[in-house]
CSV table of C-alpha atoms in Angstrom, one decimal:
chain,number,residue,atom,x,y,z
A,1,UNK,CA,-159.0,194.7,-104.2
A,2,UNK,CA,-155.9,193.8,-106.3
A,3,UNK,CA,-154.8,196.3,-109.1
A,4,UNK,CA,-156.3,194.0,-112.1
A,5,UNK,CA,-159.9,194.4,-110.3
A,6,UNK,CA,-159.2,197.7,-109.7
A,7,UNK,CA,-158.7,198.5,-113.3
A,8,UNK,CA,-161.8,196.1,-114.6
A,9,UNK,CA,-164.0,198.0,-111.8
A,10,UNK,CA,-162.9,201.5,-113.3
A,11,UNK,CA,-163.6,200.7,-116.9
A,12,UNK,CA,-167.2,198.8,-116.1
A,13,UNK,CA,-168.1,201.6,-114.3
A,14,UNK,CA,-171.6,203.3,-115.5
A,15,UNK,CA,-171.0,207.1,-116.1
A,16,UNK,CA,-173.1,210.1,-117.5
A,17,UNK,CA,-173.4,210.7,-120.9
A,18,UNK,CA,-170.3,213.9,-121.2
A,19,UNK,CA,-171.4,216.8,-123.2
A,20,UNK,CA,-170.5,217.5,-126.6
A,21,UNK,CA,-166.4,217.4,-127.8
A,22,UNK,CA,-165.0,220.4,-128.9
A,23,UNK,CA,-161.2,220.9,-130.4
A,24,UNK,CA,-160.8,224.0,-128.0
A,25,UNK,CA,-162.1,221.8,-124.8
A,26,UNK,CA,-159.7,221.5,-121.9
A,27,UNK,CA,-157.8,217.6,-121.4
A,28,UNK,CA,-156.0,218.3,-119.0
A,29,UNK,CA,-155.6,220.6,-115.8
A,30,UNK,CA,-152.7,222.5,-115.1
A,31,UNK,CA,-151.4,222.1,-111.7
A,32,UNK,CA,-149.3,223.5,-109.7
A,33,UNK,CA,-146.7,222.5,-107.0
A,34,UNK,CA,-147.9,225.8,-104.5
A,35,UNK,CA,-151.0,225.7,-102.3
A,36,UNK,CA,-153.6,225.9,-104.2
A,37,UNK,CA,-157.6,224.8,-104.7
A,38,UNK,CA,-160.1,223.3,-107.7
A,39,UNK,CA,-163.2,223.0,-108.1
A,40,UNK,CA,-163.7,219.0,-109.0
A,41,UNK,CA,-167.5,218.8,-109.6
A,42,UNK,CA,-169.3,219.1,-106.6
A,43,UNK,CA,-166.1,219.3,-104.7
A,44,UNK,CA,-163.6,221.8,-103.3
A,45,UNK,CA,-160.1,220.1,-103.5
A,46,UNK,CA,-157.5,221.9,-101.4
A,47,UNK,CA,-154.1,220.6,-102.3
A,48,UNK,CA,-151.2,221.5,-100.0
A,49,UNK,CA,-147.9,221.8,-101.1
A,50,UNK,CA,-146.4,218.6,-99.8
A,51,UNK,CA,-149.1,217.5,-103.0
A,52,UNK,CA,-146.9,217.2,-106.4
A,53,UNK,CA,-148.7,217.9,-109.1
A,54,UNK,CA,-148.8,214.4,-110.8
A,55,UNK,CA,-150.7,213.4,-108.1
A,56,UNK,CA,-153.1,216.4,-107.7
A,57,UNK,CA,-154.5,215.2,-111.0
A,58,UNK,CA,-154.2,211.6,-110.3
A,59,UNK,CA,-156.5,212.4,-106.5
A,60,UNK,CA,-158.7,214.9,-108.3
A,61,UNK,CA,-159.6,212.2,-111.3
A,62,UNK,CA,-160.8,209.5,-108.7
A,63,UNK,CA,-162.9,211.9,-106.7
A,64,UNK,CA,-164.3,213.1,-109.9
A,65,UNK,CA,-164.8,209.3,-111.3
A,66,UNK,CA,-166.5,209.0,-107.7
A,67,UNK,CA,-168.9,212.1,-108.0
A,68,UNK,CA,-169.6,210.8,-112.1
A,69,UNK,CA,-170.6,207.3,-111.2
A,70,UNK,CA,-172.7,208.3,-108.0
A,71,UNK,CA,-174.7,210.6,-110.0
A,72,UNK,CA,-175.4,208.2,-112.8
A,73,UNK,CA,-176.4,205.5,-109.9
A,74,UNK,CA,-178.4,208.4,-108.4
A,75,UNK,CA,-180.7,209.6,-111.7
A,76,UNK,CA,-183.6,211.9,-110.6
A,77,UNK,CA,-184.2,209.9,-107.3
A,78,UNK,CA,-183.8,212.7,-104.2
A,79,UNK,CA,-181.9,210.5,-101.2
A,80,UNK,CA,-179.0,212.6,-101.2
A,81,UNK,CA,-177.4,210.0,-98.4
A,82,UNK,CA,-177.4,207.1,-101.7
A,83,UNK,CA,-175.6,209.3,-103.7
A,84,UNK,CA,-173.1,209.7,-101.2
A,85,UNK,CA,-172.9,206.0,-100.3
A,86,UNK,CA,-172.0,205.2,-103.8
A,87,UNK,CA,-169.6,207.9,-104.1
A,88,UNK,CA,-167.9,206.1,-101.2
A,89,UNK,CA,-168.0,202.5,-102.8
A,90,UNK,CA,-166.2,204.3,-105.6
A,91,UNK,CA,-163.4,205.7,-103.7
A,92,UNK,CA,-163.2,202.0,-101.7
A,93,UNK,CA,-162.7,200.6,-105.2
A,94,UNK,CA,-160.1,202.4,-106.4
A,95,UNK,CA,-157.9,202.2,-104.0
A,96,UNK,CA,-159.4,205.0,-100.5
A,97,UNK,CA,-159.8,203.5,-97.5
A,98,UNK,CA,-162.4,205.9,-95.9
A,99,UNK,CA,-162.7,205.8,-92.0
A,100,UNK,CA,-166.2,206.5,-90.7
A,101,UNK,CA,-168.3,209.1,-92.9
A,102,UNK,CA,-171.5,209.0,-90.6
A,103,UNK,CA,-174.0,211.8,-91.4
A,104,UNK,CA,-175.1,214.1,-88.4
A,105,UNK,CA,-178.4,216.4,-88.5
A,106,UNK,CA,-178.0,220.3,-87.4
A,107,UNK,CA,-180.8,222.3,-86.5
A,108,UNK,CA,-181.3,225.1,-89.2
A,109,UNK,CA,-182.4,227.4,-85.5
A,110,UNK,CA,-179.0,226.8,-84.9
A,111,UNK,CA,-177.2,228.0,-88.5
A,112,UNK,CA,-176.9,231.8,-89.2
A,113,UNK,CA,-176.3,232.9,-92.2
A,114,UNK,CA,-175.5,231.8,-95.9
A,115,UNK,CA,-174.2,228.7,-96.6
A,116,UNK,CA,-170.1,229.8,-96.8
A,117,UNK,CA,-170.1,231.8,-93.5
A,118,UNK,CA,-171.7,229.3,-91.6
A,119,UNK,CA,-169.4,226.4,-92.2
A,120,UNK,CA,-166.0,228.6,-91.9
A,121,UNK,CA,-166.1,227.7,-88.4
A,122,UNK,CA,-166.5,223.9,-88.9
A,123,UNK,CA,-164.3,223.7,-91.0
A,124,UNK,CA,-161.8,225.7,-88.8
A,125,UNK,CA,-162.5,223.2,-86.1
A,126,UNK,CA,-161.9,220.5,-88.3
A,127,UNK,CA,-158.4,221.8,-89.3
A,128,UNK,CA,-157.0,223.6,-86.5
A,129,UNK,CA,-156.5,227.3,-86.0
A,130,UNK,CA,-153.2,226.6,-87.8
A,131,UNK,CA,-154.0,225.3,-91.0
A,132,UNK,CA,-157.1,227.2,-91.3
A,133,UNK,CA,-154.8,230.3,-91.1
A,134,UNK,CA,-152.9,228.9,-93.6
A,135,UNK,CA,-156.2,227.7,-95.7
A,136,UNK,CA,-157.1,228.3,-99.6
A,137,UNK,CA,-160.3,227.4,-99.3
A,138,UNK,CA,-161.0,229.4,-96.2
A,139,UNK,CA,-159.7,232.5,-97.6
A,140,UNK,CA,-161.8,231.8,-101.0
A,141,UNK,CA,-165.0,231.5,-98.5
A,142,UNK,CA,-165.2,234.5,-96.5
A,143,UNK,CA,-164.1,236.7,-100.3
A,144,UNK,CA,-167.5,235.0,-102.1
A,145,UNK,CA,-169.6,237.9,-101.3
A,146,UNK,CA,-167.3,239.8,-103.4
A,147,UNK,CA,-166.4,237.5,-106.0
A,148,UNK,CA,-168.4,237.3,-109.6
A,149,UNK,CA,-171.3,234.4,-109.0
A,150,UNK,CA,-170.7,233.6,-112.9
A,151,UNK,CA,-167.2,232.4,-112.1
A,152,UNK,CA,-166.3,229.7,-114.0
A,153,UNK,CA,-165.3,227.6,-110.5
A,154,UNK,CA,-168.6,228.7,-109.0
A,155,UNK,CA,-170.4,227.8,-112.3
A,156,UNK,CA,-169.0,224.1,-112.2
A,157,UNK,CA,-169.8,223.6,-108.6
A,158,UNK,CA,-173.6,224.7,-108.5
A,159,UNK,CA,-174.1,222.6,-111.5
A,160,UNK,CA,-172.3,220.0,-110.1
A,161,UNK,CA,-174.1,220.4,-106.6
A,162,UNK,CA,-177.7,220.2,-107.7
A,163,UNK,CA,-179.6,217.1,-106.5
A,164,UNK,CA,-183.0,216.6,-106.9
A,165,UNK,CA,-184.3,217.4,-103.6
A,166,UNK,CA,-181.4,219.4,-102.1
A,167,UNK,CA,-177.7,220.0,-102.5
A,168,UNK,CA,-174.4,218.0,-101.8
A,169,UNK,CA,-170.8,219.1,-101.7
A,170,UNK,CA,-167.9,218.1,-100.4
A,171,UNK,CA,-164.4,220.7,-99.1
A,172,UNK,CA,-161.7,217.7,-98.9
A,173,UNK,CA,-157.9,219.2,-98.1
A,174,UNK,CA,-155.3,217.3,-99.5
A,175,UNK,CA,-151.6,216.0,-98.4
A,176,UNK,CA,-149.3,213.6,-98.7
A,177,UNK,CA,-146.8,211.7,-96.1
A,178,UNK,CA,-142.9,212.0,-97.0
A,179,UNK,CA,-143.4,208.6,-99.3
A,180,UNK,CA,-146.4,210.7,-101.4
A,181,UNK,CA,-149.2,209.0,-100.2
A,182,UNK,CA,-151.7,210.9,-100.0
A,183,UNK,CA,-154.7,211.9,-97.2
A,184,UNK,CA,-157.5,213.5,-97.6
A,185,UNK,CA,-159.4,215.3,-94.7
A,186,UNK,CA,-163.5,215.4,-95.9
A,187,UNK,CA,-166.1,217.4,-94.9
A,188,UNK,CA,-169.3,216.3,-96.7
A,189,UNK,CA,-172.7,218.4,-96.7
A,190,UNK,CA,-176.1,217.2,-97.8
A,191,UNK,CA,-179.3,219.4,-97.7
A,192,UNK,CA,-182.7,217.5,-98.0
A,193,UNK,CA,-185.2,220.3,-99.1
A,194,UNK,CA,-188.6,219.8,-101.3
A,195,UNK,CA,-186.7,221.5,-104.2
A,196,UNK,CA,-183.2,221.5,-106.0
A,197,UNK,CA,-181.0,224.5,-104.1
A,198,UNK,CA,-178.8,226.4,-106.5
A,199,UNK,CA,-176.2,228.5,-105.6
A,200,UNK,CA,-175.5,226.4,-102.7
A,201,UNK,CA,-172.9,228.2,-101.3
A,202,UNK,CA,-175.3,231.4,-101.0
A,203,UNK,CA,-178.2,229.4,-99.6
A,204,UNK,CA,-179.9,231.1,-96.8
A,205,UNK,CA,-181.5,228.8,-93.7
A,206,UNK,CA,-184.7,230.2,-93.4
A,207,UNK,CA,-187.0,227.5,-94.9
A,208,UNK,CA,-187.4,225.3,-92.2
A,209,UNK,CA,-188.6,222.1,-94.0
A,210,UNK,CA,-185.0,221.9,-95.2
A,211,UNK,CA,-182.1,219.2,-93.5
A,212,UNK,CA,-178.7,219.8,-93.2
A,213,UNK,CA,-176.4,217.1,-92.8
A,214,UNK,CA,-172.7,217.0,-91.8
A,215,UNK,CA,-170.3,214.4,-92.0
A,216,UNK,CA,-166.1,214.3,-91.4
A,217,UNK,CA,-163.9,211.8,-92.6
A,218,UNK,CA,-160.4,210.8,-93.3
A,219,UNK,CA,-159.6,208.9,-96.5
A,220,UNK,CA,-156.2,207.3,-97.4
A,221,UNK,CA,-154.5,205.9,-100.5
A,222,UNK,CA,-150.8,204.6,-101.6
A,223,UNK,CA,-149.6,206.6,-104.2
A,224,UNK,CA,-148.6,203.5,-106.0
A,225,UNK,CA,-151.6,202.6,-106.0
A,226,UNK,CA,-153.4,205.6,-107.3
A,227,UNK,CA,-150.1,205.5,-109.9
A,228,UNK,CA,-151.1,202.0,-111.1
A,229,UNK,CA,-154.8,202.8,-112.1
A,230,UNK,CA,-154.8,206.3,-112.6
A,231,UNK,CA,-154.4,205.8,-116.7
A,232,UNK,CA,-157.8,203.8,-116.9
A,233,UNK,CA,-159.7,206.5,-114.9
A,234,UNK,CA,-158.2,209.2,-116.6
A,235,UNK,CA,-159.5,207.7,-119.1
A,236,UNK,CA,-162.7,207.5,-118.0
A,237,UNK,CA,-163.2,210.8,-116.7
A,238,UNK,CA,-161.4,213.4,-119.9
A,239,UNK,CA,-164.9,214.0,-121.4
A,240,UNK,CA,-166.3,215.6,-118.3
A,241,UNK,CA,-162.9,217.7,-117.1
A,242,UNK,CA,-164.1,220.9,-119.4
A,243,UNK,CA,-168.0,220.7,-117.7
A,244,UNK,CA,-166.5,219.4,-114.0
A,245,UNK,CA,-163.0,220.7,-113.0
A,246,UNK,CA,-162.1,224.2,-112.5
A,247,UNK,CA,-159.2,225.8,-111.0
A,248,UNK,CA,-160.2,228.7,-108.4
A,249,UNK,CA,-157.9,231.9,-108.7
A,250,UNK,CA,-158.2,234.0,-105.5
């Protein structure tokens, strides 16, 4: 897709109506050039720090834009597996290329646990023993129990997670080659349950009409790329950064 389709598919995109403007409201995130993680919607970013922070905002804007447009697509319908195949189409239009994202059912028999203990391990096997050591989001998982659940970043994600019949969320860890393009490694959840789950990160397994699905992918983008859009979707995306992105302090 060349960059003038790119732009013209950002700006025809269909997006939520935002909540209501205020002078105080947040337009822009301050990031830093240290290890660090945000909650974007429904979405734990990780951003290491090969990540400047120009492009921190310019990857967190299209995974928000993605997340925005999915759950416009989505409305009150429950398949959890359509909102995440628009999400994708998002990223593929503005410039991801996402290898293979195929969803895998676990057997809730199988899961101990709350929600954030239970996937530390996945996602430690996802990373290596290594970078999990080294990990942000890791370290913020296995202190929830402790934290405040009205933290702002925990606030933003649950409403952000919701789905009409279930849950979705995404941990994506985020780097960048010596040229600054970046990659993102993706872990994507969905639960399919009779109900919307709150708190998602603090849901038990026990009710056994409830799916979880699993799926890992790699996406990849040029950072000139990213660079020569990124003014239309920031664009798009500054009414929703006070209700959808929050930096998580640990």
């Amino acid at each position: 897709m060349s960059q003038p389709v790119s732009r013209d598919f950002v700006m025809m995109l269909a997006l939520p109506d935002s909540g209501p403007a205020f002078e105080s409201a947040v337009t822009e995130i301050a990031y830093s050039d240290q290890r660090e993680a945000v909650a974007v919607g429904a979405q734990i970013a990780e951003f290491g720090p090969t990540v400047t922070p120009e492009l921190r905002a310019a990857v967190a804007d299209s995974l928000l834009l993605a997340q925005l447009a999915a759950n416009k697509a989505a409305g009150d319908q429950g398949d959890v597996i359509a909102w995440y195949r628009k999400y994708v189409e998002v990223l593929q239009g503005v410039g991801w290329l996402v290898h293979d994202m195929e969803f895998q059912s676990q057997e809730l028999a199988q899961i101990d646990g709350d929600m954030h203990t239970a996937i530390i391990p996945v996602i430690t096997a996802m990373l290596g023993p290594a970078a999990a050591a080294a990990s942000v989001v890791i370290a913020v998982l296995k202190g929830l129990q402790e934290m405040d659940k009205d933290n702002p970043w925990i606030t933003v994600f649950d409403r952000a997670s919701q789905h009409a019949s279930g849950a979705k969320f995404q941990l994506g860890f985020v780097d960048a080659d010596a040229q600054g393009n970046p990659e993102i490694k993706l872990m994507a959840l969905a639960i399919d349950a009779q109900r919307s789950v709150t708190q998602v990160l603090f849901f038990k397994f026990s009710d056994q009409s409830t799916t979880l699905r699993r799926a890992e992918s790699t996406l990849k983008s040029q950072r000139a790329r990213l660079d020569s859009i990124k003014g239309a979707v920031s664009q798009r995306v500054q009414p929703f950064l006070t209700d959808y992105i929050s930096k998580i302090e640990i």
